[in-house]
C-alpha positions as a Python dict, from the first residue, in 0.01 Angstrom:
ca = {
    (1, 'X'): (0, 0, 0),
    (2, 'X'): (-347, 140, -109),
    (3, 'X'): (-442, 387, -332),
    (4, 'X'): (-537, 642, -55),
    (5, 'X'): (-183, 618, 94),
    (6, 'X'): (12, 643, -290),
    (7, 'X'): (-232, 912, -338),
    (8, 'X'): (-101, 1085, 27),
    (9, 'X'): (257, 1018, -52),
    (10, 'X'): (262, 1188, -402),
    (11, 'X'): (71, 1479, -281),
    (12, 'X'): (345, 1487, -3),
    (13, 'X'): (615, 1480, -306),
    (14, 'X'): (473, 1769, -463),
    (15, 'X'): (430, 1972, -192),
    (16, 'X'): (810, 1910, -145),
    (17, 'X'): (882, 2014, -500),
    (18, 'X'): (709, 2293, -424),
    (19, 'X'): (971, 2430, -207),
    (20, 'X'): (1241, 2443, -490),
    (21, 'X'): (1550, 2320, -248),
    (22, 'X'): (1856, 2297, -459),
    (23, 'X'): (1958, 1976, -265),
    (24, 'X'): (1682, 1712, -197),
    (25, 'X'): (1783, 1451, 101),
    (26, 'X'): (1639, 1111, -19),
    (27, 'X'): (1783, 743, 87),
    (28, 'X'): (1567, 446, -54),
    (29, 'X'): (1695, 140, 62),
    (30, 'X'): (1711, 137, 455),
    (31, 'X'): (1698, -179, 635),
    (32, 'X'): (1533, -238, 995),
    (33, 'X'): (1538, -552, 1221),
    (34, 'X'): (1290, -660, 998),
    (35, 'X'): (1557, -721, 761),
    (36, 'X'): (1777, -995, 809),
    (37, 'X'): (2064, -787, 779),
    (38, 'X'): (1872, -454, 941),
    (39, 'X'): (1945, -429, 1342),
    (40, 'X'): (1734, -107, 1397),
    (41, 'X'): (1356, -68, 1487),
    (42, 'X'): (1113, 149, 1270),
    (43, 'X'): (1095, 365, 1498),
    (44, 'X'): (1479, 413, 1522),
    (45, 'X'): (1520, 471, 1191),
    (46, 'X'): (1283, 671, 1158),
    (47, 'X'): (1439, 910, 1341),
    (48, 'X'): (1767, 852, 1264),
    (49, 'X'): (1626, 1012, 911),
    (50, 'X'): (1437, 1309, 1079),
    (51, 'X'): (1767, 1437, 1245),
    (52, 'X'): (1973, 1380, 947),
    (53, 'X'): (1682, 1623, 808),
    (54, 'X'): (1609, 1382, 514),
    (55, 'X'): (1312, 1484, 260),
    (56, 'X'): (1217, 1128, 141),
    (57, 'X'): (1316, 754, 273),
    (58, 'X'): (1174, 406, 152),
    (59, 'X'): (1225, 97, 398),
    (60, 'X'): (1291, -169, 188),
    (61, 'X'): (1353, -468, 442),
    (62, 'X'): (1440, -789, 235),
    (63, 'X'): (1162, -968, 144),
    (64, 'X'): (912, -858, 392),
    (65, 'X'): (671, -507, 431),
    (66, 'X'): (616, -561, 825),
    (67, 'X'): (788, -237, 888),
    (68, 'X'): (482, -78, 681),
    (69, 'X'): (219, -289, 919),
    (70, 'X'): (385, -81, 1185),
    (71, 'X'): (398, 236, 1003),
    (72, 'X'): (44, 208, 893),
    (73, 'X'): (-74, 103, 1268),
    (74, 'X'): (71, 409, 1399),
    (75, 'X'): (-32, 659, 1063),
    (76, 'X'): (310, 762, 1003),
    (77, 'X'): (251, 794, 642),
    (78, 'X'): (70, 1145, 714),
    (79, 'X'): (281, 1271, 982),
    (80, 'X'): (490, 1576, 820),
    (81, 'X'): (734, 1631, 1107),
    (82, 'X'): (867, 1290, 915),
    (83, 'X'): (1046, 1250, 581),
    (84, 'X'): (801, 1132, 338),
    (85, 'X'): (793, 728, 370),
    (86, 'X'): (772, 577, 81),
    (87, 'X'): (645, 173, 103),
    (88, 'X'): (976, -36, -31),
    (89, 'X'): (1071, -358, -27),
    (90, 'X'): (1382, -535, -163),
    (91, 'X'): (1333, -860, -309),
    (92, 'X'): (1556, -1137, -358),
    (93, 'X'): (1535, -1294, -713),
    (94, 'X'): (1731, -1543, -912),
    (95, 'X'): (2005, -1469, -1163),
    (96, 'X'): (2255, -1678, -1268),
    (97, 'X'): (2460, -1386, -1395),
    (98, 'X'): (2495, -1259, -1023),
    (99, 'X'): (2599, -1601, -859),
    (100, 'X'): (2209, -1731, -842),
    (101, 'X'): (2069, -1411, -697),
    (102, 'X'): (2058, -1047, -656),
    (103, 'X'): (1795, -828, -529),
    (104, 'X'): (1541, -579, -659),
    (105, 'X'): (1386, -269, -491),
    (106, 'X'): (1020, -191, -528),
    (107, 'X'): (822, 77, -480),
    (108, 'X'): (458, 251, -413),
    (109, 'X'): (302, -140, -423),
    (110, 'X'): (-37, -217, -386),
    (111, 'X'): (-15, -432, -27),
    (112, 'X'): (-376, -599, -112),
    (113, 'X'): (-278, -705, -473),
    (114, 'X'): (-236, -1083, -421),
    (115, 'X'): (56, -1180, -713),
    (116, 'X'): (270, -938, -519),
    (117, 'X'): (161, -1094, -122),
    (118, 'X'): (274, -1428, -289),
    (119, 'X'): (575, -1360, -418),
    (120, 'X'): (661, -1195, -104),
    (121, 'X'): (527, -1565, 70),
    (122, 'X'): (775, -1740, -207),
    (123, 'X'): (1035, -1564, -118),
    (124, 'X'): (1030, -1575, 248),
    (125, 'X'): (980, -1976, 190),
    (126, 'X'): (1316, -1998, -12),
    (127, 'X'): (1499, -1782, 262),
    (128, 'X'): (1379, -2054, 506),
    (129, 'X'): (1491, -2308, 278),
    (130, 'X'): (1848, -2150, 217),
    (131, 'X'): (1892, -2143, 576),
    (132, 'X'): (1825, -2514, 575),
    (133, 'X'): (2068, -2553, 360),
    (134, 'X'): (2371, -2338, 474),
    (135, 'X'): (2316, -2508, 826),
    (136, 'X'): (2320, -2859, 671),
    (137, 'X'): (2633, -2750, 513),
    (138, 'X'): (2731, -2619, 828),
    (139, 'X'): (2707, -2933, 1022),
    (140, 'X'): (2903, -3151, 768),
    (141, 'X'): (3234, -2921, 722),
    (142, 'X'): (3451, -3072, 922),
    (143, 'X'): (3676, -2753, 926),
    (144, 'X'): (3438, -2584, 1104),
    (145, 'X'): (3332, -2780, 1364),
    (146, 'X'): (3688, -2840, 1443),
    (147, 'X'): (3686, -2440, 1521),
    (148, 'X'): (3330, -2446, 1709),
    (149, 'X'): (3473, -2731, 1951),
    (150, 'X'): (3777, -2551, 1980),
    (151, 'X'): (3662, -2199, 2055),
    (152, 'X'): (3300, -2330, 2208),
    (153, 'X'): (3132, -2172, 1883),
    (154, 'X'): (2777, -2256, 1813),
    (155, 'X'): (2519, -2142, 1541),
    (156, 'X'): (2156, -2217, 1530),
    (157, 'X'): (1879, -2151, 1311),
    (158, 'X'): (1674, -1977, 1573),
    (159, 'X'): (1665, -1557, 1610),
}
């Protein structure tokens, strides 16, 4: 994000310090449709985390900020009736030591530093190219499309 909005969000945090709680509600890594493995809208879950009375909450969709484009559009980032957002993503990375990949959450970015808007452009290229793949694969195991003829199964690479 920018400056001005990190700068918001910690001022936010220690206002919430502030308060003392003994017990502070926090959940980093939610997921929207934005997500390929999210199924709720921003807006959903952002209320999902206001009635579960949640202090602080990062979206951290895989591999893409778009939630934040929405979340900026509509100034949510100031609006106290909401938990603190703070801007997360989850990236996918490779690791041979976790089966060629695993993911890494990141926080407070700057959304106009360019290294990080390409990476983010890398990645979403090698999910593309994954799905390529697993459809490929798909397509040629004969198991399977035994089971799709008989059960009048189909996949597709479209949403």
């Amino acid at each position: 994000m920018t400056s001005e909005i990190n700068r918001l969000i910690l001022d936010r945090i220690k206002q919430l310090l502030l308060q003392n709680k003994e017990i502070y509600r926090i959940d980093l890594h939610i997921h929207t449709k934005y997500s390929s493995d999210g199924v709720q809208t921003v807006s959903q879950a952002l209320r999902k985390a206001k009635e579960k009375h949640f202090d602080i909450i990062s979206i951290s969709d895989h591999d893409t900020i778009d939630a934040y484009e929405e979340i900026l559009k509509n100034n949510l980032f100031s609006d106290t009736s909401l938990p603190i957002i703070i801007p997360g993503v989850e990236f996918t990375v490779s690791f041979p030591e976790y089966c060629g990949r695993c993911h890494v959450l990141k926080y407070l970015y700057d959304i106009n530093n360019m290294q990080f808007r390409n990476n983010l452009n890398q990645n979403i290229e090698a999910f593309n190219n994954r799905i390529k793949i697993w459809f490929e694969s798909i397509s040629k195991n004969l198991c399977l499309q035994y089971f799709f003829s008989i059960y009048g199964i189909s996949c597709s690479e479209e949403q």
